[in-house]
Amino acid sequence: MHLFLTGEIQIGKSTVLQKTLSLLNVPYGGFRTYFGPDRDQPDRYLYINDAALPKSYGEENAVARFRTDGPPIVYTERFDMLGVSTITKAASQVRLIVMDECGALEREAFRFQKCVMDTLDGDIPILGVVKKAAHGWTDGIRSHPGVRVITVEPHNRDALPEELAGWLRDLC
């Protein structure tokens, strides 16, 4: 079984994921996306890196540029390159794959999408986040028979890490 968190923006999905990982004593890999220290600015970058490594704010890790004068500029080739390489590496080396987060920015990253969907068909458990508002390719994640989607809400977010860690201990 794969577990994917969803919920409103800034509800704490990635925080729940990180707290869950800290409760587990298993090697993990995969990817995480994150904003930099300028997160609250209208002009900012979204980055991607190996989930087991520290955050990197280098240009080579930027997957999108958010700006005030138009829609985000998406660097699709970086999803297809970095995203695929982190998932592929994890699938050969770890007992838990992290996918934080899958959303609309990847709509043209077809190699990335295929890698995610192929990994869902595998045996290594996945702990991921799927953006609530995103549709299209992410509907395939939600409807995959091996995926359980859990909505993070204010009333359950504090208890979820322990609950998720319990389920994952049995799978890893």
mmCIF file with all atom_site columns, C-alpha atoms in Angstrom:
data_model
loop_
_atom_site.group_PDB
_atom_site.id
_atom_site.type_symbol
_atom_site.label_atom_id
_atom_site.label_alt_id
_atom_site.label_comp_id
_atom_site.label_asym_id
_atom_site.label_entity_id
_atom_site.label_seq_id
_atom_site.pdbx_PDB_ins_code
_atom_site.Cartn_x
_atom_site.Cartn_y
_atom_site.Cartn_z
_atom_site.occupancy
_atom_site.B_iso_or_equiv
_atom_site.pdbx_formal_charge
_atom_site.auth_seq_id
_atom_site.auth_comp_id
_atom_site.auth_asym_id
_atom_site.auth_atom_id
_atom_site.pdbx_PDB_model_num
ATOM 1   C CA . MET A 1 1   ? 0.000  0.000  0.000   1.00 0.00 ? 1   MET A CA 1
ATOM 2   C CA . HIS A 1 2   ? 1.085  3.546  -0.801  1.00 0.00 ? 2   HIS A CA 1
ATOM 3   C CA . LEU A 1 3   ? -0.015 6.490  1.334   1.00 0.00 ? 3   LEU A CA 1
ATOM 4   C CA . PHE A 1 4   ? -0.576 9.920  -0.201  1.00 0.00 ? 4   PHE A CA 1
ATOM 5   C CA . LEU A 1 5   ? -1.502 12.969 1.826   1.00 0.00 ? 5   LEU A CA 1
ATOM 6   C CA . THR A 1 6   ? -3.708 15.700 0.413   1.00 0.00 ? 6   THR A CA 1
ATOM 7   C CA . GLY A 1 7   ? -5.375 18.803 1.790   1.00 0.00 ? 7   GLY A CA 1
ATOM 8   C CA . GLU A 1 8   ? -5.616 22.544 1.557   1.00 0.00 ? 8   GLU A CA 1
ATOM 9   C CA . ILE A 1 9   ? -2.568 24.714 0.872   1.00 0.00 ? 9   ILE A CA 1
ATOM 10  C CA . GLN A 1 10  ? -0.419 25.279 3.995   1.00 0.00 ? 10  GLN A CA 1
ATOM 11  C CA . ILE A 1 11  ? -2.438 22.787 6.090   1.00 0.00 ? 11  ILE A CA 1
ATOM 12  C CA . GLY A 1 12  ? 0.731  20.880 7.039   1.00 0.00 ? 12  GLY A CA 1
ATOM 13  C CA . LYS A 1 13  ? 0.967  17.991 4.567   1.00 0.00 ? 13  LYS A CA 1
ATOM 14  C CA . SER A 1 14  ? 4.746  18.144 4.207   1.00 0.00 ? 14  SER A CA 1
ATOM 15  C CA . THR A 1 15  ? 5.125  18.674 7.952   1.00 0.00 ? 15  THR A CA 1
ATOM 16  C CA . VAL A 1 16  ? 3.094  15.518 8.623   1.00 0.00 ? 16  VAL A CA 1
ATOM 17  C CA . LEU A 1 17  ? 5.258  13.668 6.096   1.00 0.00 ? 17  LEU A CA 1
ATOM 18  C CA . GLN A 1 18  ? 8.501  14.868 7.721   1.00 0.00 ? 18  GLN A CA 1
ATOM 19  C CA . LYS A 1 19  ? 7.276  14.009 11.226  1.00 0.00 ? 19  LYS A CA 1
ATOM 20  C CA . THR A 1 20  ? 6.287  10.552 10.001  1.00 0.00 ? 20  THR A CA 1
ATOM 21  C CA . LEU A 1 21  ? 9.741  9.987  8.522   1.00 0.00 ? 21  LEU A CA 1
ATOM 22  C CA . SER A 1 22  ? 11.358 11.035 11.800  1.00 0.00 ? 22  SER A CA 1
ATOM 23  C CA . LEU A 1 23  ? 9.361  8.338  13.626  1.00 0.00 ? 23  LEU A CA 1
ATOM 24  C CA . LEU A 1 24  ? 10.512 5.606  11.243  1.00 0.00 ? 24  LEU A CA 1
ATOM 25  C CA . ASN A 1 25  ? 13.907 3.969  11.367  1.00 0.00 ? 25  ASN A CA 1
ATOM 26  C CA . VAL A 1 26  ? 14.090 3.006  7.698   1.00 0.00 ? 26  VAL A CA 1
ATOM 27  C CA . PRO A 1 27  ? 16.217 4.293  4.860   1.00 0.00 ? 27  PRO A CA 1
ATOM 28  C CA . TYR A 1 28  ? 14.194 6.412  2.446   1.00 0.00 ? 28  TYR A CA 1
ATOM 29  C CA . GLY A 1 29  ? 14.738 8.294  -0.772  1.00 0.00 ? 29  GLY A CA 1
ATOM 30  C CA . GLY A 1 30  ? 12.728 9.874  -3.529  1.00 0.00 ? 30  GLY A CA 1
ATOM 31  C CA . PHE A 1 31  ? 12.071 13.559 -3.994  1.00 0.00 ? 31  PHE A CA 1
ATOM 32  C CA . ARG A 1 32  ? 10.735 16.587 -2.231  1.00 0.00 ? 32  ARG A CA 1
ATOM 33  C CA . THR A 1 33  ? 9.839  19.978 -3.628  1.00 0.00 ? 33  THR A CA 1
ATOM 34  C CA . TYR A 1 34  ? 10.141 23.115 -1.546  1.00 0.00 ? 34  TYR A CA 1
ATOM 35  C CA . PHE A 1 35  ? 10.341 26.873 -1.687  1.00 0.00 ? 35  PHE A CA 1
ATOM 36  C CA . GLY A 1 36  ? 13.411 28.760 -0.593  1.00 0.00 ? 36  GLY A CA 1
ATOM 37  C CA . PRO A 1 37  ? 13.798 31.337 2.151   1.00 0.00 ? 37  PRO A CA 1
ATOM 38  C CA . ASP A 1 38  ? 11.921 33.786 -0.107  1.00 0.00 ? 38  ASP A CA 1
ATOM 39  C CA . ARG A 1 39  ? 8.736  31.671 0.095   1.00 0.00 ? 39  ARG A CA 1
ATOM 40  C CA . ASP A 1 40  ? 6.569  34.641 1.104   1.00 0.00 ? 40  ASP A CA 1
ATOM 41  C CA . GLN A 1 41  ? 7.727  36.819 -1.800  1.00 0.00 ? 41  GLN A CA 1
ATOM 42  C CA . PRO A 1 42  ? 5.663  37.062 -5.002  1.00 0.00 ? 42  PRO A CA 1
ATOM 43  C CA . ASP A 1 43  ? 8.765  36.298 -7.102  1.00 0.00 ? 43  ASP A CA 1
ATOM 44  C CA . ARG A 1 44  ? 10.233 33.022 -5.866  1.00 0.00 ? 44  ARG A CA 1
ATOM 45  C CA . TYR A 1 45  ? 11.518 29.630 -6.952  1.00 0.00 ? 45  TYR A CA 1
ATOM 46  C CA . LEU A 1 46  ? 10.340 26.108 -6.249  1.00 0.00 ? 46  LEU A CA 1
ATOM 47  C CA . TYR A 1 47  ? 13.136 23.552 -5.908  1.00 0.00 ? 47  TYR A CA 1
ATOM 48  C CA . ILE A 1 48  ? 13.452 19.766 -6.043  1.00 0.00 ? 48  ILE A CA 1
ATOM 49  C CA . ASN A 1 49  ? 16.005 17.504 -4.387  1.00 0.00 ? 49  ASN A CA 1
ATOM 50  C CA . ASP A 1 50  ? 16.539 14.007 -3.072  1.00 0.00 ? 50  ASP A CA 1
ATOM 51  C CA . ALA A 1 51  ? 14.242 13.600 -0.051  1.00 0.00 ? 51  ALA A CA 1
ATOM 52  C CA . ALA A 1 52  ? 17.095 12.171 2.038   1.00 0.00 ? 52  ALA A CA 1
ATOM 53  C CA . LEU A 1 53  ? 19.438 15.091 1.366   1.00 0.00 ? 53  LEU A CA 1
ATOM 54  C CA . PRO A 1 54  ? 19.444 18.663 2.707   1.00 0.00 ? 54  PRO A CA 1
ATOM 55  C CA . LYS A 1 55  ? 17.567 21.291 0.753   1.00 0.00 ? 55  LYS A CA 1
ATOM 56  C CA . SER A 1 56  ? 19.565 22.858 -2.069  1.00 0.00 ? 56  SER A CA 1
ATOM 57  C CA . TYR A 1 57  ? 18.707 26.281 -3.441  1.00 0.00 ? 57  TYR A CA 1
ATOM 58  C CA . GLY A 1 58  ? 20.941 26.164 -6.514  1.00 0.00 ? 58  GLY A CA 1
ATOM 59  C CA . GLU A 1 59  ? 19.616 27.095 -9.927  1.00 0.00 ? 59  GLU A CA 1
ATOM 60  C CA . GLU A 1 60  ? 20.104 23.493 -11.057 1.00 0.00 ? 60  GLU A CA 1
ATOM 61  C CA . ASN A 1 61  ? 17.492 22.420 -8.478  1.00 0.00 ? 61  ASN A CA 1
ATOM 62  C CA . ALA A 1 62  ? 14.874 25.021 -9.472  1.00 0.00 ? 62  ALA A CA 1
ATOM 63  C CA . VAL A 1 63  ? 11.807 23.452 -11.133 1.00 0.00 ? 63  VAL A CA 1
ATOM 64  C CA . ALA A 1 64  ? 9.580  26.535 -11.320 1.00 0.00 ? 64  ALA A CA 1
ATOM 65  C CA . ARG A 1 65  ? 9.757  30.288 -11.004 1.00 0.00 ? 65  ARG A CA 1
ATOM 66  C CA . PHE A 1 66  ? 6.712  32.008 -9.570  1.00 0.00 ? 66  PHE A CA 1
ATOM 67  C CA . ARG A 1 67  ? 6.277  35.644 -10.531 1.00 0.00 ? 67  ARG A CA 1
ATOM 68  C CA . THR A 1 68  ? 3.842  38.493 -10.159 1.00 0.00 ? 68  THR A CA 1
ATOM 69  C CA . ASP A 1 69  ? 3.571  39.276 -13.868 1.00 0.00 ? 69  ASP A CA 1
ATOM 70  C CA . GLY A 1 70  ? 2.208  35.936 -15.082 1.00 0.00 ? 70  GLY A CA 1
ATOM 71  C CA . PRO A 1 71  ? 1.848  32.234 -14.474 1.00 0.00 ? 71  PRO A CA 1
ATOM 72  C CA . PRO A 1 72  ? 4.759  30.209 -13.104 1.00 0.00 ? 72  PRO A CA 1
ATOM 73  C CA . ILE A 1 73  ? 7.556  29.331 -15.496 1.00 0.00 ? 73  ILE A CA 1
ATOM 74  C CA . VAL A 1 74  ? 8.026  25.565 -15.207 1.00 0.00 ? 74  VAL A CA 1
ATOM 75  C CA . TYR A 1 75  ? 11.374 23.942 -15.970 1.00 0.00 ? 75  TYR A CA 1
ATOM 76  C CA . THR A 1 76  ? 9.863  20.671 -17.159 1.00 0.00 ? 76  THR A CA 1
ATOM 77  C CA . GLU A 1 77  ? 13.211 19.145 -18.083 1.00 0.00 ? 77  GLU A CA 1
ATOM 78  C CA . ARG A 1 78  ? 14.318 19.338 -14.443 1.00 0.00 ? 78  ARG A CA 1
ATOM 79  C CA . PHE A 1 79  ? 11.279 17.361 -13.297 1.00 0.00 ? 79  PHE A CA 1
ATOM 80  C CA . ASP A 1 80  ? 12.059 14.836 -16.029 1.00 0.00 ? 80  ASP A CA 1
ATOM 81  C CA . MET A 1 81  ? 15.739 14.722 -15.110 1.00 0.00 ? 81  MET A CA 1
ATOM 82  C CA . LEU A 1 82  ? 16.041 15.291 -11.339 1.00 0.00 ? 82  LEU A CA 1
ATOM 83  C CA . GLY A 1 83  ? 12.654 13.888 -10.369 1.00 0.00 ? 83  GLY A CA 1
ATOM 84  C CA . VAL A 1 84  ? 13.145 10.704 -12.364 1.00 0.00 ? 84  VAL A CA 1
ATOM 85  C CA . SER A 1 85  ? 16.710 10.206 -11.128 1.00 0.00 ? 85  SER A CA 1
ATOM 86  C CA . THR A 1 86  ? 15.748 10.558 -7.444  1.00 0.00 ? 86  THR A CA 1
ATOM 87  C CA . ILE A 1 87  ? 12.851 8.104  -7.793  1.00 0.00 ? 87  ILE A CA 1
ATOM 88  C CA . THR A 1 88  ? 14.930 5.618  -9.787  1.00 0.00 ? 88  THR A CA 1
ATOM 89  C CA . LYS A 1 89  ? 17.799 5.813  -7.294  1.00 0.00 ? 89  LYS A CA 1
ATOM 90  C CA . ALA A 1 90  ? 15.413 5.305  -4.371  1.00 0.00 ? 90  ALA A CA 1
ATOM 91  C CA . ALA A 1 91  ? 13.720 2.322  -6.000  1.00 0.00 ? 91  ALA A CA 1
ATOM 92  C CA . SER A 1 92  ? 17.059 0.515  -6.128  1.00 0.00 ? 92  SER A CA 1
ATOM 93  C CA . GLN A 1 93  ? 18.410 1.479  -2.699  1.00 0.00 ? 93  GLN A CA 1
ATOM 94  C CA . VAL A 1 94  ? 15.743 2.068  -0.032  1.00 0.00 ? 94  VAL A CA 1
ATOM 95  C CA . ARG A 1 95  ? 12.736 0.548  1.708   1.00 0.00 ? 95  ARG A CA 1
ATOM 96  C CA . LEU A 1 96  ? 10.507 3.649  1.495   1.00 0.00 ? 96  LEU A CA 1
ATOM 97  C CA . ILE A 1 97  ? 10.046 6.118  -1.359  1.00 0.00 ? 97  ILE A CA 1
ATOM 98  C CA . VAL A 1 98  ? 9.033  9.721  -0.678  1.00 0.00 ? 98  VAL A CA 1
ATOM 99  C CA . MET A 1 99  ? 7.142  11.795 -3.281  1.00 0.00 ? 99  MET A CA 1
ATOM 100 C CA . ASP A 1 100 ? 6.547  15.284 -1.893  1.00 0.00 ? 100 ASP A CA 1
ATOM 101 C CA . GLU A 1 101 ? 4.682  16.673 -3.843  1.00 0.00 ? 101 GLU A CA 1
ATOM 102 C CA . CYS A 1 102 ? 2.894  15.738 -7.056  1.00 0.00 ? 102 CYS A CA 1
ATOM 103 C CA . GLY A 1 103 ? 0.806  18.463 -8.652  1.00 0.00 ? 103 GLY A CA 1
ATOM 104 C CA . ALA A 1 104 ? -0.099 20.498 -11.707 1.00 0.00 ? 104 ALA A CA 1
ATOM 105 C CA . LEU A 1 105 ? 3.378  21.893 -12.416 1.00 0.00 ? 105 LEU A CA 1
ATOM 106 C CA . GLU A 1 106 ? 4.398  18.484 -13.763 1.00 0.00 ? 106 GLU A CA 1
ATOM 107 C CA . ARG A 1 107 ? 1.607  18.367 -16.383 1.00 0.00 ? 107 ARG A CA 1
ATOM 108 C CA . GLU A 1 108 ? 4.133  18.463 -19.256 1.00 0.00 ? 108 GLU A CA 1
ATOM 109 C CA . ALA A 1 109 ? 6.812  16.344 -17.509 1.00 0.00 ? 109 ALA A CA 1
ATOM 110 C CA . PHE A 1 110 ? 5.799  13.088 -19.150 1.00 0.00 ? 110 PHE A CA 1
ATOM 111 C CA . ARG A 1 111 ? 8.928  11.104 -18.180 1.00 0.00 ? 111 ARG A CA 1
ATOM 112 C CA . PHE A 1 112 ? 8.401  12.163 -14.572 1.00 0.00 ? 112 PHE A CA 1
ATOM 113 C CA . GLN A 1 113 ? 4.723  11.196 -14.679 1.00 0.00 ? 113 GLN A CA 1
ATOM 114 C CA . LYS A 1 114 ? 5.527  7.782  -16.159 1.00 0.00 ? 114 LYS A CA 1
ATOM 115 C CA . CYS A 1 115 ? 8.187  7.166  -13.520 1.00 0.00 ? 115 CYS A CA 1
ATOM 116 C CA . VAL A 1 116 ? 5.750  8.028  -10.713 1.00 0.00 ? 116 VAL A CA 1
ATOM 117 C CA . MET A 1 117 ? 3.030  5.790  -12.150 1.00 0.00 ? 117 MET A CA 1
ATOM 118 C CA . ASP A 1 118 ? 5.453  2.903  -12.793 1.00 0.00 ? 118 ASP A CA 1
ATOM 119 C CA . THR A 1 119 ? 6.734  3.191  -9.215  1.00 0.00 ? 119 THR A CA 1
ATOM 120 C CA . LEU A 1 120 ? 3.145  2.955  -7.916  1.00 0.00 ? 120 LEU A CA 1
ATOM 121 C CA . ASP A 1 121 ? 3.007  -0.472 -9.565  1.00 0.00 ? 121 ASP A CA 1
ATOM 122 C CA . GLY A 1 122 ? 6.090  -1.588 -7.610  1.00 0.00 ? 122 GLY A CA 1
ATOM 123 C CA . ASP A 1 123 ? 6.483  -3.237 -4.224  1.00 0.00 ? 123 ASP A CA 1
ATOM 124 C CA . ILE A 1 124 ? 8.320  -0.477 -2.333  1.00 0.00 ? 124 ILE A CA 1
ATOM 125 C CA . PRO A 1 125 ? 5.917  1.541  -0.163  1.00 0.00 ? 125 PRO A CA 1
ATOM 126 C CA . ILE A 1 126 ? 5.506  5.216  -1.045  1.00 0.00 ? 126 ILE A CA 1
ATOM 127 C CA . LEU A 1 127 ? 4.717  8.068  1.309   1.00 0.00 ? 127 LEU A CA 1
ATOM 128 C CA . GLY A 1 128 ? 3.716  11.024 -0.797  1.00 0.00 ? 128 GLY A CA 1
ATOM 129 C CA . VAL A 1 129 ? 1.763  14.230 -1.124  1.00 0.00 ? 129 VAL A CA 1
ATOM 130 C CA . VAL A 1 130 ? -0.649 14.937 -3.955  1.00 0.00 ? 130 VAL A CA 1
ATOM 131 C CA . LYS A 1 131 ? -1.893 18.475 -4.423  1.00 0.00 ? 131 LYS A CA 1
ATOM 132 C CA . LYS A 1 132 ? -5.623 18.672 -3.742  1.00 0.00 ? 132 LYS A CA 1
ATOM 133 C CA . ALA A 1 133 ? -6.388 21.222 -6.452  1.00 0.00 ? 133 ALA A CA 1
ATOM 134 C CA . ALA A 1 134 ? -4.371 19.445 -9.170  1.00 0.00 ? 134 ALA A CA 1
ATOM 135 C CA . HIS A 1 135 ? -6.142 17.233 -11.663 1.00 0.00 ? 135 HIS A CA 1
ATOM 136 C CA . GLY A 1 136 ? -5.162 15.529 -14.868 1.00 0.00 ? 136 GLY A CA 1
ATOM 137 C CA . TRP A 1 137 ? -2.229 13.198 -14.363 1.00 0.00 ? 137 TRP A CA 1
ATOM 138 C CA . THR A 1 138 ? -2.552 13.311 -10.556 1.00 0.00 ? 138 THR A CA 1
ATOM 139 C CA . ASP A 1 139 ? -6.015 11.731 -10.833 1.00 0.00 ? 139 ASP A CA 1
ATOM 140 C CA . GLY A 1 140 ? -4.116 8.579  -11.818 1.00 0.00 ? 140 GLY A CA 1
ATOM 141 C CA . ILE A 1 141 ? -2.331 8.644  -8.459  1.00 0.00 ? 141 ILE A CA 1
ATOM 142 C CA . ARG A 1 142 ? -5.569 9.100  -6.513  1.00 0.00 ? 142 ARG A CA 1
ATOM 143 C CA . SER A 1 143 ? -7.345 6.315  -8.380  1.00 0.00 ? 143 SER A CA 1
ATOM 144 C CA . HIS A 1 144 ? -4.471 3.814  -8.368  1.00 0.00 ? 144 HIS A CA 1
ATOM 145 C CA . PRO A 1 145 ? -5.613 0.605  -6.621  1.00 0.00 ? 145 PRO A CA 1
ATOM 146 C CA . GLY A 1 146 ? -2.492 0.534  -4.436  1.00 0.00 ? 146 GLY A CA 1
ATOM 147 C CA . VAL A 1 147 ? -2.914 4.099  -3.160  1.00 0.00 ? 147 VAL A CA 1
ATOM 148 C CA . ARG A 1 148 ? -4.704 5.251  -0.042  1.00 0.00 ? 148 ARG A CA 1
ATOM 149 C CA . VAL A 1 149 ? -5.322 9.019  -0.008  1.00 0.00 ? 149 VAL A CA 1
ATOM 150 C CA . ILE A 1 150 ? -5.512 10.671 3.415   1.00 0.00 ? 150 ILE A CA 1
ATOM 151 C CA . THR A 1 151 ? -6.773 14.221 3.836   1.00 0.00 ? 151 THR A CA 1
ATOM 152 C CA . VAL A 1 152 ? -4.792 16.329 6.304   1.00 0.00 ? 152 VAL A CA 1
ATOM 153 C CA . GLU A 1 153 ? -7.067 18.613 8.301   1.00 0.00 ? 153 GLU A CA 1
ATOM 154 C CA . PRO A 1 154 ? -6.637 20.679 11.469  1.00 0.00 ? 154 PRO A CA 1
ATOM 155 C CA . HIS A 1 155 ? -8.362 18.036 13.596  1.00 0.00 ? 155 HIS A CA 1
ATOM 156 C CA . ASN A 1 156 ? -6.165 15.102 12.485  1.00 0.00 ? 156 ASN A CA 1
ATOM 157 C CA . ARG A 1 157 ? -2.766 16.518 11.555  1.00 0.00 ? 157 ARG A CA 1
ATOM 158 C CA . ASP A 1 158 ? -1.186 16.132 14.990  1.00 0.00 ? 158 ASP A CA 1
ATOM 159 C CA . ALA A 1 159 ? -2.152 12.450 15.288  1.00 0.00 ? 159 ALA A CA 1
ATOM 160 C CA . LEU A 1 160 ? -1.385 11.471 11.682  1.00 0.00 ? 160 LEU A CA 1
ATOM 161 C CA . PRO A 1 161 ? 2.416  11.043 11.924  1.00 0.00 ? 161 PRO A CA 1
ATOM 162 C CA . GLU A 1 162 ? 2.137  8.292  14.555  1.00 0.00 ? 162 GLU A CA 1
ATOM 163 C CA . GLU A 1 163 ? -0.723 6.620  12.686  1.00 0.00 ? 163 GLU A CA 1
ATOM 164 C CA . LEU A 1 164 ? 1.106  6.728  9.353   1.00 0.00 ? 164 LEU A CA 1
ATOM 165 C CA . ALA A 1 165 ? 4.340  5.491  10.927  1.00 0.00 ? 165 ALA A CA 1
ATOM 166 C CA . GLY A 1 166 ? 2.424  2.542  12.376  1.00 0.00 ? 166 GLY A CA 1
ATOM 167 C CA . TRP A 1 167 ? 1.088  1.550  8.979   1.00 0.00 ? 167 TRP A CA 1
ATOM 168 C CA . LEU A 1 168 ? 4.455  2.023  7.295   1.00 0.00 ? 168 LEU A CA 1
ATOM 169 C CA . ARG A 1 169 ? 6.398  0.019  9.909   1.00 0.00 ? 169 ARG A CA 1
ATOM 170 C CA . ASP A 1 170 ? 4.374  -2.999 8.849   1.00 0.00 ? 170 ASP A CA 1
ATOM 171 C CA . LEU A 1 171 ? 5.115  -2.374 5.157   1.00 0.00 ? 171 LEU A CA 1
ATOM 172 C CA . CYS A 1 172 ? 8.820  -1.490 5.307   1.00 0.00 ? 172 CYS A CA 1
#
